[in-house]
Backbone as CSV, one residue per row, in Angstrom:
resi,resn,N_x,N_y,N_z,CA_x,CA_y,CA_z,C_x,C_y,C_z
1,MET,11.337,-21.391,-6.888,9.894,-21.187,-6.804,9.420,-20.335,-7.979
2,LYS,8.321,-20.757,-8.575,7.728,-19.981,-9.670,7.125,-18.700,-9.102
3,LYS,7.527,-17.572,-9.678,7.001,-16.295,-9.203,5.785,-15.897,-10.017
4,GLY,4.730,-15.483,-9.317,3.573,-14.937,-9.994,3.812,-13.466,-10.262
5,LYS,2.744,-12.731,-10.449,2.862,-11.292,-10.678,2.544,-10.528,-9.397
6,MET,2.922,-9.264,-9.401,2.784,-8.425,-8.223,2.188,-7.077,-8.629
7,ILE,1.067,-6.720,-8.024,0.446,-5.414,-8.234,0.754,-4.579,-6.999
8,ILE,1.429,-3.450,-7.202,1.836,-2.589,-6.090,1.033,-1.289,-6.145
9,LEU,0.213,-1.051,-5.124,-0.543,0.208,-5.022,0.129,1.102,-3.986
10,SER,0.447,2.327,-4.387,1.062,3.284,-3.474,0.429,4.654,-3.666
11,GLY,0.725,5.536,-2.742,0.219,6.905,-2.798,0.136,7.449,-1.389
12,SER,-0.095,8.716,-1.277,-0.193,9.350,0.038,-1.436,8.870,0.783
13,SER,-1.430,9.072,2.075,-2.569,8.743,2.918,-3.801,9.503,2.421
14,GLY,-4.907,8.782,2.202,-6.148,9.424,1.775,-6.382,9.460,0.280
15,THR,-5.503,8.823,-0.516,-5.672,8.857,-1.976,-6.575,7.739,-2.500
16,GLY,-6.954,6.797,-1.645,-7.893,5.751,-2.059,-7.288,4.374,-2.234
17,LYS,-6.090,4.141,-1.713,-5.421,2.845,-1.894,-6.251,1.679,-1.357
18,THR,-6.752,1.840,-0.138,-7.508,0.743,0.483,-8.798,0.465,-0.282
19,THR,-9.500,1.507,-0.687,-10.745,1.351,-1.450,-10.469,0.631,-2.769
20,ILE,-9.420,1.042,-3.469,-9.070,0.412,-4.752,-8.621,-1.031,-4.532
21,SER,-7.864,-1.281,-3.463,-7.419,-2.647,-3.147,-8.607,-3.585,-2.964
22,HIS,-9.565,-3.159,-2.144,-10.755,-3.990,-1.890,-11.528,-4.245,-3.186
23,PHE,-11.609,-3.220,-4.013,-12.324,-3.361,-5.278,-11.617,-4.362,-6.192
24,LEU,-10.307,-4.254,-6.313,-9.555,-5.193,-7.161,-9.707,-6.631,-6.679
25,LEU,-9.688,-6.827,-5.370,-9.846,-8.181,-4.825,-11.230,-8.754,-5.131
26,SER,-12.229,-7.884,-5.231,-13.596,-8.352,-5.546,-13.742,-8.703,-7.029
27,ILE,-12.859,-8.163,-7.878,-12.943,-8.379,-9.321,-12.063,-9.537,-9.787
28,PHE,-10.888,-9.658,-9.172,-9.891,-10.643,-9.630,-9.660,-11.721,-8.569
29,PRO,-10.270,-12.906,-8.736,-10.076,-13.980,-7.753,-8.636,-14.502,-7.723
30,GLU,-7.888,-14.254,-8.787,-6.494,-14.725,-8.843,-5.538,-13.818,-8.070
31,LEU,-6.068,-12.702,-7.531,-5.266,-11.793,-6.712,-5.429,-12.137,-5.241
32,LYS,-4.323,-12.075,-4.506,-4.359,-12.289,-3.055,-3.670,-11.112,-2.392
33,PHE,-4.297,-10.563,-1.367,-3.764,-9.408,-0.662,-2.619,-9.824,0.249
34,SER,-1.495,-9.129,0.138,-0.359,-9.358,1.027,-0.552,-8.510,2.277
35,VAL,-0.724,-9.163,3.404,-0.959,-8.466,4.660,0.368,-7.934,5.193
36,SER,0.429,-6.621,5.399,1.638,-5.972,5.908,1.638,-5.950,7.429
37,CYS,2.816,-5.707,7.992,2.942,-5.482,9.439,2.921,-3.987,9.703
38,THR,2.380,-3.610,10.839,2.426,-2.208,11.257,2.493,-2.123,12.777
39,THR,3.067,-1.015,13.240,3.102,-0.772,14.680,1.989,0.177,15.113
40,ARG,1.165,0.621,14.170,0.072,1.520,14.553,-1.062,0.740,15.201
41,SER,-1.955,1.478,15.856,-3.097,0.855,16.532,-4.139,0.401,15.516
42,MET,-4.886,-0.619,15.900,-5.959,-1.123,15.061,-7.115,-0.127,15.046
43,ARG,-7.698,0.084,13.871,-8.844,0.986,13.737,-10.146,0.188,13.713
44,ASN,-11.270,0.919,13.804,-12.588,0.265,13.765,-12.701,-0.649,12.549
45,LYS,-13.285,-1.808,12.753,-13.570,-2.797,11.711,-12.338,-3.487,11.154
46,GLU,-11.140,-3.081,11.566,-9.935,-3.779,11.106,-9.753,-5.059,11.906
47,LYS,-9.141,-6.050,11.241,-8.891,-7.328,11.900,-7.426,-7.695,11.749
48,ASN,-6.840,-8.144,12.861,-5.451,-8.573,12.844,-5.300,-9.798,11.929
49,GLY,-4.308,-9.747,11.050,-4.069,-10.857,10.124,-4.861,-10.754,8.837
50,ILE,-5.778,-9.803,8.766,-6.561,-9.586,7.541,-6.218,-8.229,6.941
51,ASP,-6.329,-7.173,7.749,-5.976,-5.829,7.277,-4.477,-5.584,7.432
52,TYR,-3.958,-5.907,8.598,-2.534,-5.809,8.926,-2.216,-6.858,9.980
53,TYR,-0.931,-7.113,10.163,-0.459,-7.780,11.366,-0.073,-6.637,12.303
54,PHE,-0.839,-6.446,13.372,-0.585,-5.362,14.309,0.403,-5.874,15.361
55,ILE,1.617,-5.308,15.340,2.670,-5.797,16.229,3.303,-4.624,16.971
56,SER,4.026,-4.935,18.037,4.697,-3.889,18.817,5.940,-3.400,18.067
57,THR,6.416,-2.236,18.472,7.637,-1.685,17.871,8.816,-2.619,18.119
58,ASN,8.907,-3.182,19.324,10.004,-4.108,19.641,9.977,-5.341,18.741
59,THR,8.788,-5.887,18.500,8.650,-7.044,17.616,9.040,-6.671,16.194
60,PHE,8.617,-5.489,15.759,8.949,-5.023,14.402,10.461,-4.913,14.244
61,ILE,11.123,-4.277,15.208,12.576,-4.102,15.138,13.292,-5.446,15.159
62,SER,12.764,-6.381,15.923,13.328,-7.738,15.956,13.240,-8.396,14.580
63,LYS,12.110,-8.187,13.888,11.948,-8.751,12.538,12.902,-8.083,11.535
64,ILE,13.167,-6.787,11.727,14.145,-6.094,10.870,15.509,-6.756,11.035
65,LYS,15.917,-6.955,12.286,17.230,-7.536,12.578,17.363,-8.949,12.025
66,LYS,16.247,-9.670,11.958,16.261,-11.054,11.443,16.052,-11.101,9.928
67,HIS,16.000,-9.922,9.279,15.832,-9.810,7.813,14.546,-10.493,7.326
68,GLN,13.470,-10.347,8.118,12.199,-10.983,7.759,11.350,-10.126,6.828
69,PHE,11.738,-8.861,6.656,10.987,-7.972,5.771,11.633,-7.897,4.393
70,ILE,10.800,-7.907,3.360,11.286,-7.683,2.002,11.419,-6.175,1.756
71,GLU,10.613,-5.404,2.489,10.721,-3.944,2.523,10.067,-3.473,3.802
72,TRP,10.587,-2.365,4.341,9.980,-1.754,5.525,10.347,-0.279,5.541
73,GLU,9.560,0.484,6.284,9.780,1.931,6.338,9.202,2.481,7.643
74,GLU,9.908,3.444,8.221,9.339,4.219,9.323,8.613,5.381,8.648
75,VAL,7.346,5.160,8.332,6.575,6.090,7.501,6.340,7.419,8.216
76,TYR,6.000,7.338,9.493,5.859,8.506,10.349,6.681,8.229,11.599
77,PRO,7.060,9.250,12.371,7.890,8.987,13.549,7.311,7.888,14.443
78,LYS,8.126,6.868,14.680,7.777,5.709,15.530,6.592,4.907,14.991
79,LEU,6.312,5.041,13.699,5.213,4.292,13.076,5.767,3.539,11.867
80,PHE,5.900,2.227,12.040,6.547,1.387,11.043,5.537,0.566,10.245
81,TYR,5.874,0.347,8.979,5.109,-0.549,8.106,6.115,-1.420,7.366
82,GLY,5.750,-2.668,7.084,6.655,-3.527,6.338,5.961,-4.735,5.748
83,THR,6.583,-5.296,4.695,6.078,-6.478,4.005,6.967,-7.671,4.349
84,LEU,6.361,-8.720,4.864,7.110,-9.918,5.242,7.466,-10.767,4.016
85,ARG,8.708,-11.259,4.001,9.147,-12.146,2.908,8.257,-13.378,2.803
86,ASN,7.978,-14.008,3.963,7.208,-15.252,3.919,5.780,-15.050,3.428
87,GLU,5.248,-13.821,3.582,3.899,-13.511,3.073,3.899,-13.542,1.545
88,ILE,4.939,-12.966,0.944,5.078,-12.944,-0.523,5.207,-14.369,-1.056
89,PHE,6.118,-15.133,-0.465,6.381,-16.491,-0.965,5.179,-17.414,-0.760
90,LYS,4.447,-17.194,0.325,3.246,-18.006,0.604,2.200,-17.805,-0.496
91,ILE,2.021,-16.563,-0.922,1.022,-16.272,-1.966,1.455,-16.874,-3.293
92,TRP,2.712,-16.682,-3.662,3.187,-17.260,-4.929,3.123,-18.775,-4.911
93,LYS,3.392,-19.370,-3.743,3.339,-20.831,-3.624,1.921,-21.342,-3.883
94,SER,0.916,-20.508,-3.572,-0.485,-20.898,-3.797,-0.943,-20.583,-5.226
95,ASN,0.029,-20.222,-6.102,-0.240,-19.913,-7.523,-1.185,-18.735,-7.725
96,GLN,-1.071,-17.741,-6.865,-1.858,-16.525,-7.017,-0.927,-15.343,-7.276
97,HIS,-1.510,-14.255,-7.739,-0.770,-13.010,-7.914,-0.947,-12.173,-6.653
98,ILE,0.030,-11.327,-6.378,0.050,-10.553,-5.138,-0.479,-9.140,-5.363
99,LEU,-1.307,-8.679,-4.428,-1.734,-7.285,-4.394,-1.188,-6.674,-3.116
100,LEU,-0.434,-5.586,-3.269,0.143,-4.893,-2.115,-0.373,-3.469,-2.047
101,ASP,-0.668,-3.021,-0.838,-1.052,-1.637,-0.553,0.041,-1.123,0.382
102,VAL,1.022,-0.404,-0.185,2.210,-0.036,0.590,2.521,1.457,0.457
103,ASP,3.371,1.944,1.367,3.785,3.340,1.289,4.644,3.542,0.037
104,VAL,4.872,4.787,-0.307,5.526,5.137,-1.573,6.933,4.553,-1.680
105,LYS,7.746,4.716,-0.643,9.118,4.190,-0.694,9.120,2.668,-0.724
106,GLY,8.173,2.062,-0.029,8.037,0.604,-0.078,7.686,0.130,-1.480
107,GLY,6.814,0.878,-2.153,6.441,0.536,-3.531,7.627,0.606,-4.474
108,ILE,8.453,1.633,-4.318,9.650,1.782,-5.163,10.623,0.642,-4.896
109,ASN,10.791,0.316,-3.630,11.701,-0.760,-3.230,11.274,-2.099,-3.827
110,LEU,9.979,-2.399,-3.756,9.467,-3.654,-4.316,9.637,-3.697,-5.834
111,LYS,9.391,-2.576,-6.499,9.544,-2.510,-7.956,10.993,-2.783,-8.355
112,LYS,11.942,-2.264,-7.579,13.360,-2.509,-7.871,13.710,-3.982,-7.720
113,GLN,13.107,-4.630,-6.722,13.409,-6.039,-6.473,12.741,-6.976,-7.478
114,TYR,11.582,-6.577,-7.987,10.825,-7.419,-8.928,10.452,-6.609,-10.169
115,PRO,11.451,-6.130,-10.924,11.153,-5.222,-12.045,10.371,-5.863,-13.185
116,ASN,10.536,-7.166,-13.386,9.942,-7.816,-14.561,8.552,-8.381,-14.337
117,ASN,8.191,-8.652,-13.092,6.877,-9.259,-12.863,6.010,-8.428,-11.927
118,SER,6.303,-7.110,-11.860,5.471,-6.246,-11.018,4.922,-5.066,-11.814
119,LEU,3.787,-4.586,-11.359,3.148,-3.387,-11.909,2.955,-2.429,-10.742
120,SER,3.600,-1.268,-10.809,3.470,-0.292,-9.724,2.534,0.841,-10.136
121,ILE,1.534,1.087,-9.295,0.517,2.103,-9.565,0.555,3.140,-8.448
122,PHE,0.694,4.398,-8.850,0.737,5.508,-7.896,-0.587,6.261,-7.972
123,LEU,-1.300,6.322,-6.842,-2.567,7.048,-6.767,-2.331,8.427,-6.179
124,MET,-2.952,9.434,-6.768,-2.856,10.783,-6.219,-4.161,11.536,-6.425
125,VAL,-4.317,12.635,-5.705,-5.463,13.526,-5.904,-4.928,14.856,-6.418
126,ASP,-5.820,15.716,-6.885,-5.345,16.924,-7.571,-5.091,18.120,-6.660
127,SER,-5.364,17.993,-5.348,-5.040,19.116,-4.468,-4.919,18.657,-3.023
128,ILE,-4.104,19.395,-2.282,-3.923,19.130,-0.850,-5.232,19.348,-0.098
129,GLN,-6.042,20.325,-0.565,-7.310,20.619,0.111,-8.247,19.409,0.063
130,ILE,-8.296,18.744,-1.102,-9.143,17.551,-1.239,-8.647,16.452,-0.309
131,LEU,-7.330,16.277,-0.265,-6.734,15.252,0.589,-7.035,15.537,2.064
132,LYS,-6.899,16.792,2.455,-7.164,17.171,3.847,-8.625,16.891,4.204
133,LYS,-9.525,17.246,3.295,-10.954,17.000,3.527,-11.223,15.509,3.675
134,ARG,-10.617,14.696,2.785,-10.804,13.235,2.861,-10.309,12.677,4.185
135,LEU,-9.140,13.143,4.621,-8.575,12.637,5.868,-9.451,13.004,7.063
136,PHE,-9.982,14.229,7.068,-10.863,14.632,8.167,-12.161,13.835,8.157
137,ILE,-12.740,13.647,6.976,-13.990,12.880,6.874,-13.766,11.432,7.300
138,ARG,-12.674,10.845,6.802,-12.389,9.442,7.088,-12.112,9.214,8.567
139,ASN,-11.420,10.146,9.185,-10.970,9.912,10.554,-11.886,10.488,11.620
140,SER,-12.523,11.608,11.343,-13.411,12.280,12.295,-12.871,12.254,13.720
141,GLY,-11.570,12.463,13.874,-10.974,12.522,15.198,-10.756,11.188,15.880
142,ARG,-11.131,10.089,15.240,-11.040,8.786,15.892,-9.612,8.253,15.923
143,TYR,-8.866,8.436,14.842,-7.581,7.770,14.721,-6.404,8.683,14.994
144,PHE,-6.473,9.902,14.493,-5.409,10.849,14.773,-5.957,12.268,14.763
145,ASN,-5.248,13.138,15.463,-5.708,14.515,15.622,-5.263,15.383,14.444
146,GLU,-5.609,16.664,14.509,-5.294,17.583,13.393,-3.788,17.683,13.160
147,ASN,-3.005,17.664,14.232,-1.549,17.718,14.102,-1.026,16.511,13.320
148,GLN,-1.562,15.335,13.618,-1.137,14.114,12.909,-1.571,14.153,11.435
149,ILE,-2.734,14.725,11.177,-3.179,14.884,9.789,-2.236,15.831,9.049
150,ASN,-1.828,16.910,9.724,-0.895,17.856,9.100,0.453,17.219,8.801
151,ILE,0.907,16.300,9.667,2.158,15.564,9.412,2.009,14.755,8.123
152,ARG,0.847,14.113,7.947,0.596,13.336,6.734,0.575,14.237,5.492
153,LEU,-0.038,15.397,5.629,-0.137,16.312,4.491,1.227,16.869,4.081
154,LYS,2.124,17.057,5.046,3.471,17.538,4.734,4.242,16.529,3.885
155,ARG,3.936,15.262,4.069,4.624,14.207,3.313,4.175,14.140,1.849
156,VAL,2.997,14.686,1.562,2.398,14.535,0.231,3.307,15.067,-0.871
157,LYS,3.848,16.264,-0.697,4.697,16.857,-1.728,5.907,15.973,-2.001
158,GLU,6.548,15.499,-0.932,7.701,14.601,-1.080,7.299,13.311,-1.794
159,GLU,6.171,12.728,-1.369,5.727,11.468,-1.971,5.358,11.659,-3.439
160,ASN,4.705,12.772,-3.772,4.332,13.029,-5.171,5.552,13.158,-6.077
161,ASN,6.690,13.565,-5.522,7.924,13.655,-6.307,8.398,12.290,-6.803
162,TYR,7.946,11.224,-6.128,8.345,9.869,-6.515,7.424,9.252,-7.571
163,ALA,6.360,9.948,-7.911,5.358,9.393,-8.845,5.993,8.918,-10.149
164,LYS,6.971,9.648,-10.637,7.605,9.311,-11.929,8.324,7.961,-11.900
165,LEU,8.581,7.419,-10.717,9.260,6.128,-10.607,8.288,4.947,-10.698
166,PHE,7.000,5.241,-10.817,5.982,4.189,-10.897,5.593,3.945,-12.355
167,ASP,5.100,2.738,-12.633,4.700,2.378,-14.000,3.500,3.194,-14.459
168,VAL,2.557,3.417,-13.532,1.307,4.108,-13.857,1.001,5.119,-12.755
169,VAL,0.570,6.316,-13.150,0.104,7.317,-12.191,-1.368,7.566,-12.484
170,LEU,-2.211,7.393,-11.470,-3.652,7.605,-11.636,-4.109,8.741,-10.734
171,LEU,-4.776,9.713,-11.330,-5.364,10.812,-10.578,-6.763,10.374,-10.150
172,ASN,-6.945,10.182,-8.849,-8.216,9.683,-8.321,-9.126,10.854,-7.953
173,ILE,-9.844,11.365,-8.961,-10.809,12.441,-8.730,-12.206,11.841,-8.643
174,ASP,-12.550,11.046,-9.639,-13.848,10.359,-9.680,-13.585,8.871,-9.417
175,LEU,-14.085,8.375,-8.289,-13.781,7.008,-7.862,-14.232,5.960,-8.874
176,VAL,-15.400,6.142,-9.474,-15.904,5.173,-10.459,-14.963,5.104,-11.659
177,GLN,-14.549,6.257,-12.164,-13.616,6.282,-13.295,-12.277,5.663,-12.927
178,THR,-11.802,5.960,-11.727,-10.523,5.396,-11.269,-10.615,3.880,-11.178
179,LYS,-11.720,3.380,-10.635,-11.914,1.922,-10.546,-11.900,1.288,-11.935
180,ASN,-12.607,1.898,-12.886,-12.647,1.364,-14.249,-11.253,1.335,-14.876
181,LYS,-10.503,2.417,-14.696,-9.143,2.486,-15.262,-8.233,1.438,-14.649
182,VAL,-8.280,1.316,-13.318,-7.370,0.389,-12.648,-7.708,-1.062,-12.996
183,VAL,-8.978,-1.374,-13.177,-9.364,-2.735,-13.578,-8.793,-3.059,-14.959
184,GLN,-8.903,-2.120,-15.882,-8.366,-2.329,-17.224,-6.847,-2.504,-17.198
185,ILE,-6.159,-1.667,-16.437,-4.697,-1.738,-16.345,-4.250,-3.057,-15.731
186,VAL,-4.884,-3.451,-14.637,-4.517,-4.693,-13.950,-4.857,-5.904,-14.811
187,SER,-6.012,-5.878,-15.462,-6.411,-6.977,-16.339,-5.394,-7.180,-17.461
188,ASN,-4.972,-6.087,-18.102,-3.971,-6.176,-19.167,-2.655,-6.752,-18.649
189,PHE,-2.266,-6.339,-17.457,-0.996,-6.797,-16.881,-1.050,-8.290,-16.524
190,ILE,-2.153,-8.717,-15.905,-2.273,-10.114,-15.486,-2.334,-11.049,-16.690
191,THR,-3.071,-10.645,-17.737,-3.248,-11.530,-18.900,-2.062,-11.519,-19.852
192,ASN,-1.179,-10.514,-19.721,0.014,-10.454,-20.553,0.980,-11.557,-20.133
193,LYS,1.384,-12.382,-21.062,2.228,-13.541,-20.747,3.692,-13.158,-20.543
194,ASN,4.067,-11.960,-20.922,5.482,-11.559,-20.785,5.835,-11.249,-19.345
């Protein structure tokens, strides 16, 4: 099968991955979003099969045993995320490039598997305080409590240590500037014939 290209967006919770993903999809019609599986609950406005495949932990573990994931991770205790092999191949079969919004270790794993036709982008913010504020504003108590937010914030330092393993690191301070930079980077990567 002819492989297209793969854009991998990673970063800690609250760094803007979903916002940047949606923006890239609106700019590049040749990009197709790879829908990941998760065991977490569906949030407001999310749709099964569009934002994620929302599945039970038992179903997720069954897919692990059947080697159906190209990468997967228990990102938080009892909270799994993973990318299905058939999702990747389906997109390439349709002659499109893949856009993934994955956790940091998942991004590294995908880059190792597809070193020549992938671009890995690590998004970060310049302080834990900004990240904490974003998470509180975004969630307003609807999705997880302060303890769960603190669990996410503890992971940030560990995740930021992996930034050097990505092709590009973008500091997302000003969203408009970040969008402009990421469009230029992705455009150069997609149009490059190598």
